[in-house]
PDB file of N, CA and C in Angstrom:
ATOM      1  N   MET A  85     168.260 -11.637  19.132  1.00  0.00           N
ATOM      2  CA  MET A  85     168.035 -12.800  19.985  1.00  0.00           C
ATOM      3  C   MET A  85     167.616 -13.984  19.116  1.00  0.00           C
ATOM      4  N   GLN A  86     168.140 -15.140  19.441  1.00  0.00           N
ATOM      5  CA  GLN A  86     167.799 -16.346  18.677  1.00  0.00           C
ATOM      6  C   GLN A  86     166.412 -16.836  19.064  1.00  0.00           C
ATOM      7  N   ASP A  87     165.692 -17.333  18.066  1.00  0.00           N
ATOM      8  CA  ASP A  87     164.421 -17.940  18.402  1.00  0.00           C
ATOM      9  C   ASP A  87     164.675 -19.363  18.909  1.00  0.00           C
ATOM     10  N   GLU A  88     163.664 -19.956  19.463  1.00  0.00           N
ATOM     11  CA  GLU A  88     163.796 -21.284  20.067  1.00  0.00           C
ATOM     12  C   GLU A  88     164.249 -22.333  19.057  1.00  0.00           C
ATOM     13  N   GLY A  89     163.702 -22.286  17.848  1.00  0.00           N
ATOM     14  CA  GLY A  89     164.073 -23.262  16.827  1.00  0.00           C
ATOM     15  C   GLY A  89     165.544 -23.177  16.459  1.00  0.00           C
ATOM     16  N   GLU A  90     166.035 -21.966  16.278  1.00  0.00           N
ATOM     17  CA  GLU A  90     167.443 -21.784  15.926  1.00  0.00           C
ATOM     18  C   GLU A  90     168.359 -22.238  17.067  1.00  0.00           C
ATOM     19  N   ARG A  91     167.944 -21.965  18.302  1.00  0.00           N
ATOM     20  CA  ARG A  91     168.721 -22.398  19.458  1.00  0.00           C
ATOM     21  C   ARG A  91     168.818 -23.921  19.513  1.00  0.00           C
ATOM     22  N   ARG A  92     167.688 -24.592  19.230  1.00  0.00           N
ATOM     23  CA  ARG A  92     167.680 -26.056  19.239  1.00  0.00           C
ATOM     24  C   ARG A  92     168.564 -26.622  18.139  1.00  0.00           C
ATOM     25  N   ILE A  93     168.498 -26.012  16.944  1.00  0.00           N
ATOM     26  CA  ILE A  93     169.322 -26.476  15.826  1.00  0.00           C
ATOM     27  C   ILE A  93     170.794 -26.293  16.157  1.00  0.00           C
ATOM     28  N   LYS A  94     171.139 -25.147  16.702  1.00  0.00           N
ATOM     29  CA  LYS A  94     172.530 -24.864  17.059  1.00  0.00           C
ATOM     30  C   LYS A  94     173.053 -25.883  18.072  1.00  0.00           C
ATOM     31  N   ALA A  95     172.243 -26.179  19.082  1.00  0.00           N
ATOM     32  CA  ALA A  95     172.651 -27.155  20.093  1.00  0.00           C
ATOM     33  C   ALA A  95     172.816 -28.548  19.488  1.00  0.00           C
ATOM     34  N   ARG A  96     171.893 -28.942  18.604  1.00  0.00           N
ATOM     35  CA  ARG A  96     171.979 -30.264  17.970  1.00  0.00           C
ATOM     36  C   ARG A  96     173.192 -30.344  17.054  1.00  0.00           C
ATOM     37  N   ALA A  97     173.454 -29.282  16.287  1.00  0.00           N
ATOM     38  CA  ALA A  97     174.625 -29.257  15.401  1.00  0.00           C
ATOM     39  C   ALA A  97     175.906 -29.395  16.223  1.00  0.00           C
ATOM     40  N   PHE A  98     175.944 -28.755  17.372  1.00  0.00           N
ATOM     41  CA  PHE A  98     177.109 -28.859  18.252  1.00  0.00           C
ATOM     42  C   PHE A  98     177.277 -30.292  18.752  1.00  0.00           C
ATOM     43  N   GLU A  99     176.170 -30.935  19.124  1.00  0.00           N
ATOM     44  CA  GLU A  99     176.229 -32.339  19.558  1.00  0.00           C
ATOM     45  C   GLU A  99     176.774 -33.230  18.440  1.00  0.00           C
ATOM     46  N   LEU A 100     176.296 -33.012  17.223  1.00  0.00           N
ATOM     47  CA  LEU A 100     176.772 -33.804  16.081  1.00  0.00           C
ATOM     48  C   LEU A 100     178.263 -33.589  15.864  1.00  0.00           C
ATOM     49  N   TRP A 101     178.702 -32.361  15.952  1.00  0.00           N
ATOM     50  CA  TRP A 101     180.116 -32.019  15.788  1.00  0.00           C
ATOM     51  C   TRP A 101     180.956 -32.743  16.839  1.00  0.00           C
ATOM     52  N   GLN A 102     180.490 -32.722  18.079  1.00  0.00           N
ATOM     53  CA  GLN A 102     181.222 -33.408  19.151  1.00  0.00           C
ATOM     54  C   GLN A 102     181.274 -34.915  18.915  1.00  0.00           C
ATOM     55  N   ARG A 103     180.138 -35.504  18.518  1.00  0.00           N
ATOM     56  CA  ARG A 103     180.092 -36.954  18.281  1.00  0.00           C
ATOM     57  C   ARG A 103     181.052 -37.398  17.194  1.00  0.00           C
ATOM     58  N   GLU A 104     181.284 -36.519  16.225  1.00  0.00           N
ATOM     59  CA  GLU A 104     182.171 -36.856  15.113  1.00  0.00           C
ATOM     60  C   GLU A 104     183.626 -36.487  15.395  1.00  0.00           C
ATOM     61  N   GLY A 105     183.933 -36.186  16.649  1.00  0.00           N
ATOM     62  CA  GLY A 105     185.318 -35.929  17.015  1.00  0.00           C
ATOM     63  C   GLY A 105     185.744 -34.479  16.956  1.00  0.00           C
ATOM     64  N   SER A 106     184.797 -33.570  16.873  1.00  0.00           N
ATOM     65  CA  SER A 106     185.082 -32.136  16.892  1.00  0.00           C
ATOM     66  C   SER A 106     186.009 -31.690  15.765  1.00  0.00           C
ATOM     67  N   LEU A 107     185.871 -32.308  14.616  1.00  0.00           N
ATOM     68  CA  LEU A 107     186.699 -31.955  13.465  1.00  0.00           C
ATOM     69  C   LEU A 107     186.099 -30.761  12.735  1.00  0.00           C
ATOM     70  N   ASP A 108     186.963 -29.890  12.224  1.00  0.00           N
ATOM     71  CA  ASP A 108     186.516 -28.723  11.474  1.00  0.00           C
ATOM     72  C   ASP A 108     186.130 -29.119  10.049  1.00  0.00           C
ATOM     73  N   GLY A 109     185.359 -28.245   9.399  1.00  0.00           N
ATOM     74  CA  GLY A 109     185.048 -28.427   7.989  1.00  0.00           C
ATOM     75  C   GLY A 109     183.700 -29.047   7.688  1.00  0.00           C
ATOM     76  N   ARG A 110     182.914 -29.391   8.707  1.00  0.00           N
ATOM     77  CA  ARG A 110     181.608 -30.013   8.460  1.00  0.00           C
ATOM     78  C   ARG A 110     180.465 -29.225   9.093  1.00  0.00           C
ATOM     79  N   SER A 111     180.712 -27.959   9.385  1.00  0.00           N
ATOM     80  CA  SER A 111     179.696 -27.182  10.099  1.00  0.00           C
ATOM     81  C   SER A 111     178.379 -27.079   9.322  1.00  0.00           C
ATOM     82  N   LEU A 112     178.457 -26.865   8.007  1.00  0.00           N
ATOM     83  CA  LEU A 112     177.228 -26.786   7.213  1.00  0.00           C
ATOM     84  C   LEU A 112     176.494 -28.128   7.230  1.00  0.00           C
ATOM     85  N   GLY A 113     177.218 -29.210   7.075  1.00  0.00           N
ATOM     86  CA  GLY A 113     176.602 -30.531   7.115  1.00  0.00           C
ATOM     87  C   GLY A 113     175.935 -30.807   8.448  1.00  0.00           C
ATOM     88  N   HIS A 114     176.602 -30.427   9.534  1.00  0.00           N
ATOM     89  CA  HIS A 114     176.021 -30.619  10.866  1.00  0.00           C
ATOM     90  C   HIS A 114     174.767 -29.762  11.033  1.00  0.00           C
ATOM     91  N   TRP A 115     174.835 -28.529  10.543  1.00  0.00           N
ATOM     92  CA  TRP A 115     173.685 -27.630  10.658  1.00  0.00           C
ATOM     93  C   TRP A 115     172.491 -28.194   9.897  1.00  0.00           C
ATOM     94  N   LEU A 116     172.726 -28.638   8.668  1.00  0.00           N
ATOM     95  CA  LEU A 116     171.630 -29.172   7.857  1.00  0.00           C
ATOM     96  C   LEU A 116     171.051 -30.447   8.452  1.00  0.00           C
ATOM     97  N   GLN A 117     171.909 -31.313   8.966  1.00  0.00           N
ATOM     98  CA  GLN A 117     171.431 -32.532   9.613  1.00  0.00           C
ATOM     99  C   GLN A 117     170.616 -32.180  10.851  1.00  0.00           C
ATOM    100  N   ALA A 118     171.109 -31.227  11.631  1.00  0.00           N
ATOM    101  CA  ALA A 118     170.387 -30.803  12.833  1.00  0.00           C
ATOM    102  C   ALA A 118     169.023 -30.229  12.464  1.00  0.00           C
ATOM    103  N   GLU A 119     168.957 -29.422  11.404  1.00  0.00           N
ATOM    104  CA  GLU A 119     167.671 -28.886  10.949  1.00  0.00           C
ATOM    105  C   GLU A 119     166.694 -30.002  10.619  1.00  0.00           C
ATOM    106  N   ARG A 120     167.176 -31.005   9.880  1.00  0.00           N
ATOM    107  CA  ARG A 120     166.307 -32.144   9.506  1.00  0.00           C
ATOM    108  C   ARG A 120     165.823 -32.876  10.748  1.00  0.00           C
ATOM    109  N   GLU A 121     166.724 -33.156  11.669  1.00  0.00           N
ATOM    110  CA  GLU A 121     166.344 -33.905  12.870  1.00  0.00           C
ATOM    111  C   GLU A 121     165.329 -33.141  13.709  1.00  0.00           C
ATOM    112  N   ILE A 122     165.547 -31.854  13.891  1.00  0.00           N
ATOM    113  CA  ILE A 122     164.614 -31.030  14.679  1.00  0.00           C
ATOM    114  C   ILE A 122     163.262 -30.970  13.980  1.00  0.00           C
ATOM    115  N   GLN A 123     163.259 -30.797  12.665  1.00  0.00           N
ATOM    116  CA  GLN A 123     162.004 -30.753  11.916  1.00  0.00           C
ATOM    117  C   GLN A 123     161.252 -32.077  12.061  1.00  0.00           C
ATOM    118  N   GLU A 124     161.956 -33.196  11.954  1.00  0.00           N
ATOM    119  CA  GLU A 124     161.314 -34.502  12.106  1.00  0.00           C
ATOM    120  C   GLU A 124     160.735 -34.667  13.502  1.00  0.00           C
ATOM    121  N   GLU A 125     161.466 -34.229  14.526  1.00  0.00           N
ATOM    122  CA  GLU A 125     160.958 -34.306  15.894  1.00  0.00           C
ATOM    123  C   GLU A 125     159.695 -33.466  16.052  1.00  0.00           C
ATOM    124  N   ASP A 126     159.732 -32.244  15.500  1.00  0.00           N
ATOM    125  CA  ASP A 126     158.572 -31.358  15.608  1.00  0.00           C
ATOM    126  C   ASP A 126     157.354 -31.939  14.887  1.00  0.00           C
ATOM    127  N   GLU A 127     157.584 -32.526  13.717  1.00  0.00           N
ATOM    128  CA  GLU A 127     156.483 -33.131  12.967  1.00  0.00           C
ATOM    129  C   GLU A 127     155.909 -34.333  13.710  1.00  0.00           C
ATOM    130  N   ALA A 128     156.765 -35.145  14.307  1.00  0.00           N
ATOM    131  CA  ALA A 128     156.296 -36.305  15.067  1.00  0.00           C
ATOM    132  C   ALA A 128     155.500 -35.854  16.290  1.00  0.00           C
ATOM    133  N   GLU A 129     155.963 -34.802  16.942  1.00  0.00           N
ATOM    134  CA  GLU A 129     155.252 -34.277  18.106  1.00  0.00           C
ATOM    135  C   GLU A 129     153.888 -33.719  17.703  1.00  0.00           C
ATOM    136  N   ALA A 130     153.836 -33.011  16.591  1.00  0.00           N
ATOM    137  CA  ALA A 130     152.568 -32.462  16.111  1.00  0.00           C
ATOM    138  C   ALA A 130     151.606 -33.586  15.736  1.00  0.00           C
ATOM    139  N   ALA A 131     152.112 -34.624  15.094  1.00  0.00           N
ATOM    140  CA  ALA A 131     151.262 -35.759  14.722  1.00  0.00           C
ATOM    141  C   ALA A 131     150.721 -36.444  15.967  1.00  0.00           C
ATOM    142  N   SER A 132     151.549 -36.552  16.981  1.00  0.00           N
ATOM    143  CA  SER A 132     151.119 -37.175  18.232  1.00  0.00           C
ATOM    144  C   SER A 132     150.010 -36.355  18.883  1.00  0.00           C
ATOM    145  N   ARG A 133     150.170 -35.036  18.880  1.00  0.00           N
ATOM    146  CA  ARG A 133     149.126 -34.172  19.441  1.00  0.00           C
ATOM    147  C   ARG A 133     147.830 -34.309  18.650  1.00  0.00           C
ATOM    148  N   ASP A 134     147.950 -34.422  17.313  1.00  0.00           N
ATOM    149  CA  ASP A 134     146.763 -34.586  16.475  1.00  0.00           C
ATOM    150  C   ASP A 134     146.032 -35.879  16.805  1.00  0.00           C
ATOM    151  N   VAL A 135     146.778 -36.953  17.021  1.00  0.00           N
ATOM    152  CA  VAL A 135     146.172 -38.244  17.357  1.00  0.00           C
ATOM    153  C   VAL A 135     145.452 -38.150  18.698  1.00  0.00           C
ATOM    154  N   VAL A 136     146.079 -37.512  19.652  1.00  0.00           N
ATOM    155  CA  VAL A 136     145.444 -37.362  20.977  1.00  0.00           C
ATOM    156  C   VAL A 136     144.182 -36.511  20.868  1.00  0.00           C
ATOM    157  N   SER A 137     144.248 -35.437  20.102  1.00  0.00           N
ATOM    158  CA  SER A 137     143.069 -34.573  19.922  1.00  0.00           C
ATOM    159  C   SER A 137     141.944 -35.307  19.218  1.00  0.00           C
ATOM    160  N   LEU A 138     142.294 -36.071  18.187  1.00  0.00           N
ATOM    161  CA  LEU A 138     141.297 -36.833  17.451  1.00  0.00           C
ATOM    162  C   LEU A 138     140.669 -37.891  18.343  1.00  0.00           C
ATOM    163  N   ALA A 139     141.484 -38.574  19.118  1.00  0.00           N
ATOM    164  CA  ALA A 139     140.949 -39.595  20.034  1.00  0.00           C
ATOM    165  C   ALA A 139     140.003 -38.984  21.052  1.00  0.00           C
ATOM    166  N   ALA A 140     140.343 -37.805  21.550  1.00  0.00           N
ATOM    167  CA  ALA A 140     139.486 -37.133  22.517  1.00  0.00           C
ATOM    168  C   ALA A 140     138.170 -36.694  21.860  1.00  0.00           C
ATOM    169  N   ALA A 141     138.227 -36.278  20.611  1.00  0.00           N
ATOM    170  CA  ALA A 141     137.016 -35.839  19.899  1.00  0.00           C
ATOM    171  C   ALA A 141     136.109 -37.014  19.589  1.00  0.00           C
ATOM    172  N   VAL A 142     136.699 -38.150  19.257  1.00  0.00           N
ATOM    173  CA  VAL A 142     135.920 -39.340  18.891  1.00  0.00           C
ATOM    174  C   VAL A 142     135.356 -40.028  20.122  1.00  0.00           C
ATOM    175  N   ASN A 143     136.079 -39.976  21.217  1.00  0.00           N
ATOM    176  CA  ASN A 143     135.675 -40.690  22.421  1.00  0.00           C
ATOM    177  C   ASN A 143     135.737 -39.756  23.629  1.00  0.00           C
ATOM    178  N   PRO A 144     134.852 -38.758  23.684  1.00  0.00           N
ATOM    179  CA  PRO A 144     134.902 -37.821  24.808  1.00  0.00           C
ATOM    180  C   PRO A 144     134.511 -38.520  26.107  1.00  0.00           C
ATOM    181  N   THR A 145     135.133 -38.114  27.171  1.00  0.00           N
ATOM    182  CA  THR A 145     134.833 -38.697  28.485  1.00  0.00           C
ATOM    183  C   THR A 145     134.162 -37.649  29.353  1.00  0.00           C
ATOM    184  N   HIS A 146     132.855 -37.620  29.273  1.00  0.00           N
ATOM    185  CA  HIS A 146     132.069 -36.653  30.070  1.00  0.00           C
ATOM    186  C   HIS A 146     131.511 -37.307  31.275  1.00  0.00           C
TER     187      HIS A 146
END
């Protein structure tokens, strides 16, 4: 069974392939680009959560 990360990468690579006209021969490039994009999204989401957590710690609302 695929893990969630691999499923997301596969879906993104497919989107990239479709956007480029569904041409053969670039599957590795699409996969690597999809990996980078998903990783960047995950890092941005984690940073956002960190900012929210830090803000809550600095300014608790009791």
